[in-house]
Coordinates of N, CA and C in Angstrom, one line a residue:
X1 N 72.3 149.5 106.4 CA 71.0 150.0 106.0 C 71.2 151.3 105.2
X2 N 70.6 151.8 104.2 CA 70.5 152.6 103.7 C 69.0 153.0 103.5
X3 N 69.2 154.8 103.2 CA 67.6 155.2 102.9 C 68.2 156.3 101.9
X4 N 67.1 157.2 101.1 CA 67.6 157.9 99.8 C 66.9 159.5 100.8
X5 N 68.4 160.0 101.0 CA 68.1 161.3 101.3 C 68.4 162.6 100.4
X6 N 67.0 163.5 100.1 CA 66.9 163.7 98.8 C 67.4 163.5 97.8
X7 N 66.9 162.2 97.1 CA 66.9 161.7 95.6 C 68.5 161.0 95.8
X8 N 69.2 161.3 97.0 CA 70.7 160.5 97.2 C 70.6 159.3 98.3
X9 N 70.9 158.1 97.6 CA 71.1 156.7 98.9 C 72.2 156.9 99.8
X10 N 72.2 157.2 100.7 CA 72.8 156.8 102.0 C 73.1 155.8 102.6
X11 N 74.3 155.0 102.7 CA 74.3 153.9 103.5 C 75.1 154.4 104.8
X12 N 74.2 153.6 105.9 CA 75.2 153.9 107.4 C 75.4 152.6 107.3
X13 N 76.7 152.6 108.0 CA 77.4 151.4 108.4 C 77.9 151.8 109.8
X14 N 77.5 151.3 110.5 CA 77.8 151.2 112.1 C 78.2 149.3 112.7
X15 N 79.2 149.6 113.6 CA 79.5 148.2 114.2 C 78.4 148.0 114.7
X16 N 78.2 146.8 115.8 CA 77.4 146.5 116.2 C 77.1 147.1 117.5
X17 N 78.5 147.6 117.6 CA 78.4 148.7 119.5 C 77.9 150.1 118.6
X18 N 78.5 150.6 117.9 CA 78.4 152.1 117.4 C 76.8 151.7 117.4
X19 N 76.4 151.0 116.5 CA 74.7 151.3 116.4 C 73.6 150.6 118.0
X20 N 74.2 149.9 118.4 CA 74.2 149.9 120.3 C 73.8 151.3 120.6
X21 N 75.1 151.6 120.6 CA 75.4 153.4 120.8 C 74.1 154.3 121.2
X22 N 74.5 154.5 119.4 CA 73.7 155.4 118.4 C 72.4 154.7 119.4
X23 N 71.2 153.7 119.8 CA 70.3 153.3 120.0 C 70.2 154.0 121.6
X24 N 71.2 153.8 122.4 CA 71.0 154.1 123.6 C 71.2 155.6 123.8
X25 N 72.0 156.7 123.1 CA 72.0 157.7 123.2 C 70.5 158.8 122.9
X26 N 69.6 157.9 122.2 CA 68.0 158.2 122.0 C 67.2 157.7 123.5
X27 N 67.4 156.5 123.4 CA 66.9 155.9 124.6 C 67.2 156.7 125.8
X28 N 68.2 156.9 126.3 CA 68.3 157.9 127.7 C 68.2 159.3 127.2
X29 N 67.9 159.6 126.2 CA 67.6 161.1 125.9 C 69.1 162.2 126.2
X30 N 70.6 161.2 125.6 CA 71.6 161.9 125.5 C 71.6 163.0 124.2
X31 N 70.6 162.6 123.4 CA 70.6 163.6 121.8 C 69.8 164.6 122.1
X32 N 69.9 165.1 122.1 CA 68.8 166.3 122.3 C 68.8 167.4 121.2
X33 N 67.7 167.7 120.8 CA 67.5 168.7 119.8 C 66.6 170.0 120.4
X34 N 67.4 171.1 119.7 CA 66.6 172.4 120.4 C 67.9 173.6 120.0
X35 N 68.0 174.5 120.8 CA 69.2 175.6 120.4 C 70.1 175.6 121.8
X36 N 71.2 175.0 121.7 CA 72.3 175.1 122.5 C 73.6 175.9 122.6
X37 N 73.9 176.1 123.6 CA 75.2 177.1 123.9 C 76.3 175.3 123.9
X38 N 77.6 175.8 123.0 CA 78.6 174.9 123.6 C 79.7 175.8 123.9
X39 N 80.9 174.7 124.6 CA 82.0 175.6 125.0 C 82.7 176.5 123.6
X40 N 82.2 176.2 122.9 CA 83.1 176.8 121.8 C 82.3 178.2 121.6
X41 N 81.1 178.5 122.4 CA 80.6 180.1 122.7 C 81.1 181.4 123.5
X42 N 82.1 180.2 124.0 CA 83.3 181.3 125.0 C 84.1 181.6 124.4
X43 N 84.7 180.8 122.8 CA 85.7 181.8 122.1 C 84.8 182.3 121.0
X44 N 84.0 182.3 120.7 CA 83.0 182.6 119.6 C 81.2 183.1 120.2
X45 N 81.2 184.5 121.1 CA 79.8 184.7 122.0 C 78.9 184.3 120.7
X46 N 78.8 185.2 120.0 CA 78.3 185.4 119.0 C 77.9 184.4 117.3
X47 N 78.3 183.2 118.1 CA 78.1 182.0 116.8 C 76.4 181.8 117.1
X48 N 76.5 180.7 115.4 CA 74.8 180.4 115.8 C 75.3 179.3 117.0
X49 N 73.6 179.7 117.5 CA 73.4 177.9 118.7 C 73.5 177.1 117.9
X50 N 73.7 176.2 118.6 CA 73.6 174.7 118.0 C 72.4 173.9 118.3
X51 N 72.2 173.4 117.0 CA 70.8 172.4 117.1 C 70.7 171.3 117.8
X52 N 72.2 170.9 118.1 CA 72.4 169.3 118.5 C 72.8 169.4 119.6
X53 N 72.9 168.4 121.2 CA 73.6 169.0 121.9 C 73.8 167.3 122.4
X54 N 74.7 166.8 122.6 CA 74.8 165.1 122.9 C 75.5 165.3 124.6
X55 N 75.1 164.9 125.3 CA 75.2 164.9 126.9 C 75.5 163.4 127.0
X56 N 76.8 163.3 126.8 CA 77.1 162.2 127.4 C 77.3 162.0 129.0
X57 N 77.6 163.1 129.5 CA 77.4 162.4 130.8 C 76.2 161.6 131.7
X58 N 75.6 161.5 130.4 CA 74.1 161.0 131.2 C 74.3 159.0 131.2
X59 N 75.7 159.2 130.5 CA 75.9 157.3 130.3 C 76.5 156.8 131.7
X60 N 76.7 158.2 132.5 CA 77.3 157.2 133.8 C 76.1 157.0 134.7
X61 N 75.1 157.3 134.2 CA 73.4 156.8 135.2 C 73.0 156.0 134.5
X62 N 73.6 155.2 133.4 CA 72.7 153.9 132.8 C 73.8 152.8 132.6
X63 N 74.4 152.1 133.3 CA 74.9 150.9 133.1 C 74.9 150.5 132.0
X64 N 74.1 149.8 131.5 CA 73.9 149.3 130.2 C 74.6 150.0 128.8
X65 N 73.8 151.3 128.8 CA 74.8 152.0 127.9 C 76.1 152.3 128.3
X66 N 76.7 152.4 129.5 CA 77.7 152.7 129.6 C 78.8 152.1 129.5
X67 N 78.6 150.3 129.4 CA 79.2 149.2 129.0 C 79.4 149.3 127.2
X68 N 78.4 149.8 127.1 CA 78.6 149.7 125.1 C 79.2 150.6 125.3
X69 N 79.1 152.0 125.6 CA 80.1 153.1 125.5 C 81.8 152.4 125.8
X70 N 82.1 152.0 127.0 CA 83.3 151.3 127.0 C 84.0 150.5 126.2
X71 N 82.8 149.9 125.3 CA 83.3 148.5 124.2 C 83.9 149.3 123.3
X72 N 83.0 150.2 123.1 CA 83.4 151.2 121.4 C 85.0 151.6 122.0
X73 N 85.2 152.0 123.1 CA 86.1 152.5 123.3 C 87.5 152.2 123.4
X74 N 87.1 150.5 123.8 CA 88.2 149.4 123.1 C 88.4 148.8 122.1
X75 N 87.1 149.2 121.4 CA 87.4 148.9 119.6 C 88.2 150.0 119.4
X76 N 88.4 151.0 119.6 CA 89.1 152.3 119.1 C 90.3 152.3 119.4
X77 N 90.7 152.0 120.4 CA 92.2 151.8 120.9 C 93.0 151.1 120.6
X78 N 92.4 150.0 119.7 CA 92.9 148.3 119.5 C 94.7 148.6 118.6
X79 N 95.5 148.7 119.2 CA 96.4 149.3 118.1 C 97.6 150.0 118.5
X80 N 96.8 150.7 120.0 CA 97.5 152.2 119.9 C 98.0 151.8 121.2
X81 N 99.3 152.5 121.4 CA 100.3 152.2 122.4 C 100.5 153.2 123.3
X82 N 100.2 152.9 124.4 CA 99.8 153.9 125.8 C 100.9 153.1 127.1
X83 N 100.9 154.0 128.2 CA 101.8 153.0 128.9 C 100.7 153.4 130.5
X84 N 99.4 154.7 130.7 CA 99.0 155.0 131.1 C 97.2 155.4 130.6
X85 N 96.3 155.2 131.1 CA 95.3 156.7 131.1 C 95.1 157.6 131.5
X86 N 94.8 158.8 130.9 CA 94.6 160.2 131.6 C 92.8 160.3 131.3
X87 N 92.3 161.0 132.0 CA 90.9 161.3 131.7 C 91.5 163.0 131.7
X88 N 90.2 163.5 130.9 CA 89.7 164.7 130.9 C 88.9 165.4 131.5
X89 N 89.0 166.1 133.0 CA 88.4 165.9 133.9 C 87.3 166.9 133.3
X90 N 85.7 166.8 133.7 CA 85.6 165.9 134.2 C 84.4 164.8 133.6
X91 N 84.2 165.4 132.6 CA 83.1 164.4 131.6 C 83.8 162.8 131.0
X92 N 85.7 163.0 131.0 CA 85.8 162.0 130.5 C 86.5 161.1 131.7
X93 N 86.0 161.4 133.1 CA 86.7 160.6 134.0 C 86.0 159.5 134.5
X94 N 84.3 159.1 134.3 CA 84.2 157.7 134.7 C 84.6 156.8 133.1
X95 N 84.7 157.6 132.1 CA 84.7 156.2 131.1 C 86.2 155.8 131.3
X96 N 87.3 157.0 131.7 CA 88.5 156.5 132.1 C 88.7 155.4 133.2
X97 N 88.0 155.6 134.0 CA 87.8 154.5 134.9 C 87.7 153.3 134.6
X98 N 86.8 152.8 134.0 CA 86.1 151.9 133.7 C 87.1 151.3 132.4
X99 N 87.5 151.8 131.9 CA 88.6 151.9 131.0 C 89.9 151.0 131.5
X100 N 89.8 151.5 132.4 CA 91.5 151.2 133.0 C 91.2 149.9 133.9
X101 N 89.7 149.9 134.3 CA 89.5 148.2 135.4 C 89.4 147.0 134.2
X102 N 88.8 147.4 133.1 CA 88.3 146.6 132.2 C 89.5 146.0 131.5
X103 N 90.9 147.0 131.1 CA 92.2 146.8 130.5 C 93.4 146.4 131.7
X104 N 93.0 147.0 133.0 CA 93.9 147.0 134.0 C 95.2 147.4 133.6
X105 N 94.7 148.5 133.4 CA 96.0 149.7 133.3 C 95.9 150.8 134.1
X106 N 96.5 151.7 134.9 CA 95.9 152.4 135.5 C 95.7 154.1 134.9
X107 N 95.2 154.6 135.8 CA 94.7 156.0 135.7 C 95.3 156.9 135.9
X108 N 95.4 157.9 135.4 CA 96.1 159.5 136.2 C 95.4 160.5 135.5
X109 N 95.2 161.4 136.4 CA 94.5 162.4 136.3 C 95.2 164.1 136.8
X110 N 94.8 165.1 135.8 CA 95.7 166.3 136.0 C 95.0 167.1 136.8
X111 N 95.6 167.8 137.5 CA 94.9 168.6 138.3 C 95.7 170.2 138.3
X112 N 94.9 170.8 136.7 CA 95.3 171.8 136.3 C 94.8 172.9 137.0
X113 N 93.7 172.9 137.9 CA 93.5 174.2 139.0 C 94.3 173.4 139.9
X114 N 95.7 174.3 140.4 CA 96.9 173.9 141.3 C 96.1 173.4 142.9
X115 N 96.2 172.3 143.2 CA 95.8 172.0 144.6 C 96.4 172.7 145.7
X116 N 96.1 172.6 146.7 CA 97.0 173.8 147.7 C 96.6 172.6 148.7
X117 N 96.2 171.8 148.9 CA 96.2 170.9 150.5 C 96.8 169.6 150.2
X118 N 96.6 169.0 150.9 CA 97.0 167.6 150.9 C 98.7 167.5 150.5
X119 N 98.3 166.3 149.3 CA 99.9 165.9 149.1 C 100.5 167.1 148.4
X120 N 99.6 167.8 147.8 CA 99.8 169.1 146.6 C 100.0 168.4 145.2
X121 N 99.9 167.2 145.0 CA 100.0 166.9 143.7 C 99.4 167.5 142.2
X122 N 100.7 167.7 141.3 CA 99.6 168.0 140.2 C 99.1 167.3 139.8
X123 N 99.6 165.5 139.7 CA 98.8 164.7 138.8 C 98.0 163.7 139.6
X124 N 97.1 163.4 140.2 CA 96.8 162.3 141.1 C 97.1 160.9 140.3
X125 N 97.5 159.9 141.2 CA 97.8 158.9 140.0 C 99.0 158.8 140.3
X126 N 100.3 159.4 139.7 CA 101.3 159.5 139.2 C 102.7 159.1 140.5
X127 N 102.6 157.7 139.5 CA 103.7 156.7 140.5 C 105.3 157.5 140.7
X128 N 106.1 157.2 141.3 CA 107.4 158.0 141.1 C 108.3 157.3 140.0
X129 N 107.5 156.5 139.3 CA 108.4 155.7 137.9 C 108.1 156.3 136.8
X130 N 106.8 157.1 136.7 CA 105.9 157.4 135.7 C 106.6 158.6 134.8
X131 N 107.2 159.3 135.1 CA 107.8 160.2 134.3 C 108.2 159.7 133.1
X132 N 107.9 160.0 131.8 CA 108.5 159.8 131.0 C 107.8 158.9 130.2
X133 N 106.5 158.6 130.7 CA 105.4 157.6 130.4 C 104.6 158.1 129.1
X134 N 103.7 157.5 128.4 CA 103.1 157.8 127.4 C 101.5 157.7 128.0
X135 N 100.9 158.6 128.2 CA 99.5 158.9 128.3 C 98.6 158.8 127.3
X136 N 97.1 157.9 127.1 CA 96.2 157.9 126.4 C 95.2 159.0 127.0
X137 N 94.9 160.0 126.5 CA 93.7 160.8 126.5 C 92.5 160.4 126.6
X138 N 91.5 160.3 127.1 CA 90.0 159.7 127.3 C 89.5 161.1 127.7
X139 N 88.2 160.9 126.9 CA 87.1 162.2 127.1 C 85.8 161.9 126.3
X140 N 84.7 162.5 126.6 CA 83.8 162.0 126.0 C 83.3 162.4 124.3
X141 N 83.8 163.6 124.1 CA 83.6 163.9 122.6 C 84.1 165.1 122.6
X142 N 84.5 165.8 121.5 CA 85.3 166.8 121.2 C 84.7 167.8 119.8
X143 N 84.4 169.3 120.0 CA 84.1 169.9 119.5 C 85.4 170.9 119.0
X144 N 85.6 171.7 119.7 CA 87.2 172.0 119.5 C 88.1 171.3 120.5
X145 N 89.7 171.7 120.0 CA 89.9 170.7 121.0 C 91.0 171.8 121.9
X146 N 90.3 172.7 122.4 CA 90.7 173.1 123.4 C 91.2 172.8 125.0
X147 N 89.9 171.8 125.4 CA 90.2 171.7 127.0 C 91.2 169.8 126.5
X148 N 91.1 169.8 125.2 CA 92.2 168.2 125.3 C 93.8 168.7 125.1
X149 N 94.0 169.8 124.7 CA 95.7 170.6 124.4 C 95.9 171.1 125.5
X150 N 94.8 171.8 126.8 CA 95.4 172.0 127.9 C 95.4 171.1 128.4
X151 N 95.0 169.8 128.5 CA 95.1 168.6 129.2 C 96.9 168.1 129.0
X152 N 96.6 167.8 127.7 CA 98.3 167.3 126.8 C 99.5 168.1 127.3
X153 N 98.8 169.4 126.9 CA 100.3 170.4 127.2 C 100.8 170.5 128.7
X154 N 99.7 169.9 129.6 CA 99.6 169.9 131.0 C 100.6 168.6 131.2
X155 N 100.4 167.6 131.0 CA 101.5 166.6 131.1 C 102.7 166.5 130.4
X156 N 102.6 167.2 129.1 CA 104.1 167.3 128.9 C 104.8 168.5 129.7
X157 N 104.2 169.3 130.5 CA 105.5 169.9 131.1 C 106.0 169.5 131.9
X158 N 104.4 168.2 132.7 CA 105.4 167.6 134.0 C 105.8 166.3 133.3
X159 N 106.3 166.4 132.3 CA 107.4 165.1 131.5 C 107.3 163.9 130.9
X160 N 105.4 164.0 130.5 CA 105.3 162.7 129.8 C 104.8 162.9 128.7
X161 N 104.4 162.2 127.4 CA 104.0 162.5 126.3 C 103.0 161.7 126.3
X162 N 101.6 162.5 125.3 CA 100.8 162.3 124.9 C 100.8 162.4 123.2
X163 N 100.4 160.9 122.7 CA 100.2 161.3 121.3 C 98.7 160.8 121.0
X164 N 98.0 160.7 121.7 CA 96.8 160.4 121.3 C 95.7 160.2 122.3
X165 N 94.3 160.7 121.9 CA 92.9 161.2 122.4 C 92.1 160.7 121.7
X166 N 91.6 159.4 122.3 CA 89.8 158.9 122.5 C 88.8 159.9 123.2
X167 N 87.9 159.5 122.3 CA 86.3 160.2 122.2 C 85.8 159.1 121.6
X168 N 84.5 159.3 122.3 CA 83.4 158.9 121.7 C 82.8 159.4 120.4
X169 N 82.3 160.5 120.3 CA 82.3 161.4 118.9 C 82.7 162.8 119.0
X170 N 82.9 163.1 117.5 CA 83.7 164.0 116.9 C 82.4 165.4 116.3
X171 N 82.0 166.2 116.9 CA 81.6 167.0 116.4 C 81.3 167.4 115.1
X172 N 83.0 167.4 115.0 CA 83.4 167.4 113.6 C 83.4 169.7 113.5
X173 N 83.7 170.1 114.6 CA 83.8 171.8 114.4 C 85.5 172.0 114.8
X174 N 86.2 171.3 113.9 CA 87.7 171.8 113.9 C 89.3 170.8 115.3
X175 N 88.1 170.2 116.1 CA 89.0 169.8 117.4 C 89.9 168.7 116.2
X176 N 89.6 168.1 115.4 CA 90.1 166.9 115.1 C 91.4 167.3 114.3
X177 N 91.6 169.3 113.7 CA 92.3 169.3 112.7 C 93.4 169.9 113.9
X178 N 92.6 170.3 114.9 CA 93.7 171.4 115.8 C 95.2 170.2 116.7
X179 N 94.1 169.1 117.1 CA 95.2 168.3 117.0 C 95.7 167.6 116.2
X180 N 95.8 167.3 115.1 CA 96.7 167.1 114.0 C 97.8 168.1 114.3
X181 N 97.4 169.4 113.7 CA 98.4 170.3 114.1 C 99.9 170.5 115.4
X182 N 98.8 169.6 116.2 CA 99.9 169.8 117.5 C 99.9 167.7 117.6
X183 N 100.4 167.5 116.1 CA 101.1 166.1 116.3 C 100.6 165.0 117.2
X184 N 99.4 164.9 117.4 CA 98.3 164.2 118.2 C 97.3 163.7 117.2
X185 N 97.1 162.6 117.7 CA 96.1 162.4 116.6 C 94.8 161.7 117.7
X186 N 93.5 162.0 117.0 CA 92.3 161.8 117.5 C 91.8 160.4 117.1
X187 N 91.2 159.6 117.7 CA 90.4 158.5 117.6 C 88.6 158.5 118.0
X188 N 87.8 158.5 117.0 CA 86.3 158.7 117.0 C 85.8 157.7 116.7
X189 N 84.7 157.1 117.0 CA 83.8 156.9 116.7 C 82.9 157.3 115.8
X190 N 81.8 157.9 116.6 CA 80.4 158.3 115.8 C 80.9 160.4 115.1
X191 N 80.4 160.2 114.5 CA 80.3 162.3 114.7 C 78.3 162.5 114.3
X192 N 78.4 163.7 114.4 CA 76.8 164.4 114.3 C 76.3 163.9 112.9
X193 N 77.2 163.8 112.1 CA 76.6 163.4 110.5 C 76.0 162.2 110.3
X194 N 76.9 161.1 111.2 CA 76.6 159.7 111.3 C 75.4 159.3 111.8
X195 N 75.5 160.1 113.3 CA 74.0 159.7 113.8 C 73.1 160.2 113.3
X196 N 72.9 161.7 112.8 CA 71.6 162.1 111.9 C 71.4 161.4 110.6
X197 N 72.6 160.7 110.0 CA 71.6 160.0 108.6 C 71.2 158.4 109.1
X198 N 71.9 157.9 110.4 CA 71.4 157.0 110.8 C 70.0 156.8 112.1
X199 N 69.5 158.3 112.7 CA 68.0 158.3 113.0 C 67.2 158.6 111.8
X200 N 67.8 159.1 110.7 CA 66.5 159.5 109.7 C 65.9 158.1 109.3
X201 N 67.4 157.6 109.0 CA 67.4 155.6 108.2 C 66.0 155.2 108.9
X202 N 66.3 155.0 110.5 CA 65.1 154.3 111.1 C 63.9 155.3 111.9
X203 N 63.6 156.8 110.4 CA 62.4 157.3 111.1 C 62.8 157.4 112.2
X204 N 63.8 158.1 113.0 CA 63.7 158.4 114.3 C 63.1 160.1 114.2
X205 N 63.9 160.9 113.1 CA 63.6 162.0 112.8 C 62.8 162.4 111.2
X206 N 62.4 163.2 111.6 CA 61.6 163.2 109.4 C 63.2 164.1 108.9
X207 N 62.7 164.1 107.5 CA 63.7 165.0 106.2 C 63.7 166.3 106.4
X208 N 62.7 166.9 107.2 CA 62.6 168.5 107.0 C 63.5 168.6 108.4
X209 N 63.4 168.1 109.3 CA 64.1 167.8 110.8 C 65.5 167.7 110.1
X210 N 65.9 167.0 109.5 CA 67.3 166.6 109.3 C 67.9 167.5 108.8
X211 N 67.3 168.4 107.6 CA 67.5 169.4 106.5 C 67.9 170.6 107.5
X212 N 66.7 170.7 107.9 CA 66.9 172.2 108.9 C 68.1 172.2 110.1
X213 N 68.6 170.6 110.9 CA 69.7 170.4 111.8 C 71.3 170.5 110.7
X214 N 71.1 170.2 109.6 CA 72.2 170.0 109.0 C 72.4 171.6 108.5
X215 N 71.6 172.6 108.0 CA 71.8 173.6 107.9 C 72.2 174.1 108.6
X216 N 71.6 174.2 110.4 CA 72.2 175.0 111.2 C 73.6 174.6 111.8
X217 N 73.9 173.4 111.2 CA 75.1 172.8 112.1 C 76.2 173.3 110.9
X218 N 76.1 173.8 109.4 CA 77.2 174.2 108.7 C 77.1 175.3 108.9
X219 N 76.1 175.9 109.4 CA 76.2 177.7 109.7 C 77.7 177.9 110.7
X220 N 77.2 176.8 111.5 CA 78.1 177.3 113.1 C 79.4 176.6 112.4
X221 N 79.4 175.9 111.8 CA 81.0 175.5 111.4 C 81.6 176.5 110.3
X222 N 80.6 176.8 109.8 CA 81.4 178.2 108.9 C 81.6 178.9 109.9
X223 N 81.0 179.6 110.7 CA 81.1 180.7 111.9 C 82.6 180.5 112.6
X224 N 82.6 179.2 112.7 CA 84.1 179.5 113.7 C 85.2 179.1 112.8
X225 N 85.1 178.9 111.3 CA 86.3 179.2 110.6 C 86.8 180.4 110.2
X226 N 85.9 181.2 110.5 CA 85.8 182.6 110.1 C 87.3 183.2 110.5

């Protein structure tokens, strides 16, 4: 589909899950527009809010979408060589789940605030073969990519490698370049550009809505390149 955003055609192209997606993230009211704090206001107090704020944890209360969320996320993978999942606790730990029954591969999970009871494990999960294993990252989307390098750097010191991190979408405020940098590479789907020229496409939002969200969203990405 395409629509002409000022005086320019636009075509979105979305799969048939991404625009699924994109459909159910409106439908449960995961999009939300207004002025939001994200985590990237704890290294930056002082950035603009953000216009956009996408709550995906709201897909583990709707089945339905949370099956299409899963699909995208095996379209994304199709390729990539893992011997494990890790989730990102804790927004990206039921799509990990569901991830791992659907592929039947199993799970592990880090437990970077140090446990003090039980077995005391840092990793739950973690077979006594697994050392030395290759971890797929799962999380729900990535703005910077701070809590996914403490995750990574967290398992390679207890001895496995991670070279790569699924999301759903990509913000698109720097997480995707920071892991490059640390030799990881990111797998996305949708980002904020994609779904705003594809609700304008189908009138979900008007031109002056879109105009005014896309300004405020290059403010805040100029702001934390600063």
């Amino acid at each position: 589909m395409a629509k002409k955003i000022k005086n320019k055609l636009i075509k979105v192209e979305f799969s048939k899950n991404e625009k699924l997606l994109a459909d159910h993230l409106l439908e449960i009211g995961a999009f939300k527009f207004g002025e939001f704090k994200l985590k990237l206001h704890k290294e930056f107090p002082k950035a603009p809010l953000s216009p956009a704020y996408i709550d995906l944890r709201l897909l583990r209360r709707y089945p339905r979408a949370k099956k299409v969320a899963i699909d995208v996320y095996q379209e994304l993978i199709k390729g990539v060589k893992f011997d494990l999942i890790a989730d990102v606790p804790t927004a990206g730990s039921p799509f990990a789940s569901s991830l791992s029954d659907r592929l039947m591969i199993g799970v592990v999970t880090p437990r970077i605030d140090k446990k003090d009871h039980g077995s005391g494990a840092h990793i739950d999960g973690l077979g006594p073969r697994d050392k030395g294993k290759t971890v797929l990252l799962v999380d729900d989307l990535i703005t910077t990519s701070t809590s996914k390098l403490e995750a990574a750097n967290f398992f390679k010191a207890h001895g496995m490698k991670v070279k790569d991190v699924v999301v759903l979408i990509d913000r698109e405020q720097g997480g995707f370049e920071q892991l490059k940098k640390n030799k990881i590479k990111l797998h996305f789907s949708l980002t904020l550009d994609r779904l705003l020229d594809y609700y304008l496409s189908i009138n979900k939002i008007s031109q002056d809505k879109y105009d005014e969200i896309h300004q405020k969203l290059k403010e805040l990405k100029e702001y934390t390149k600063k």
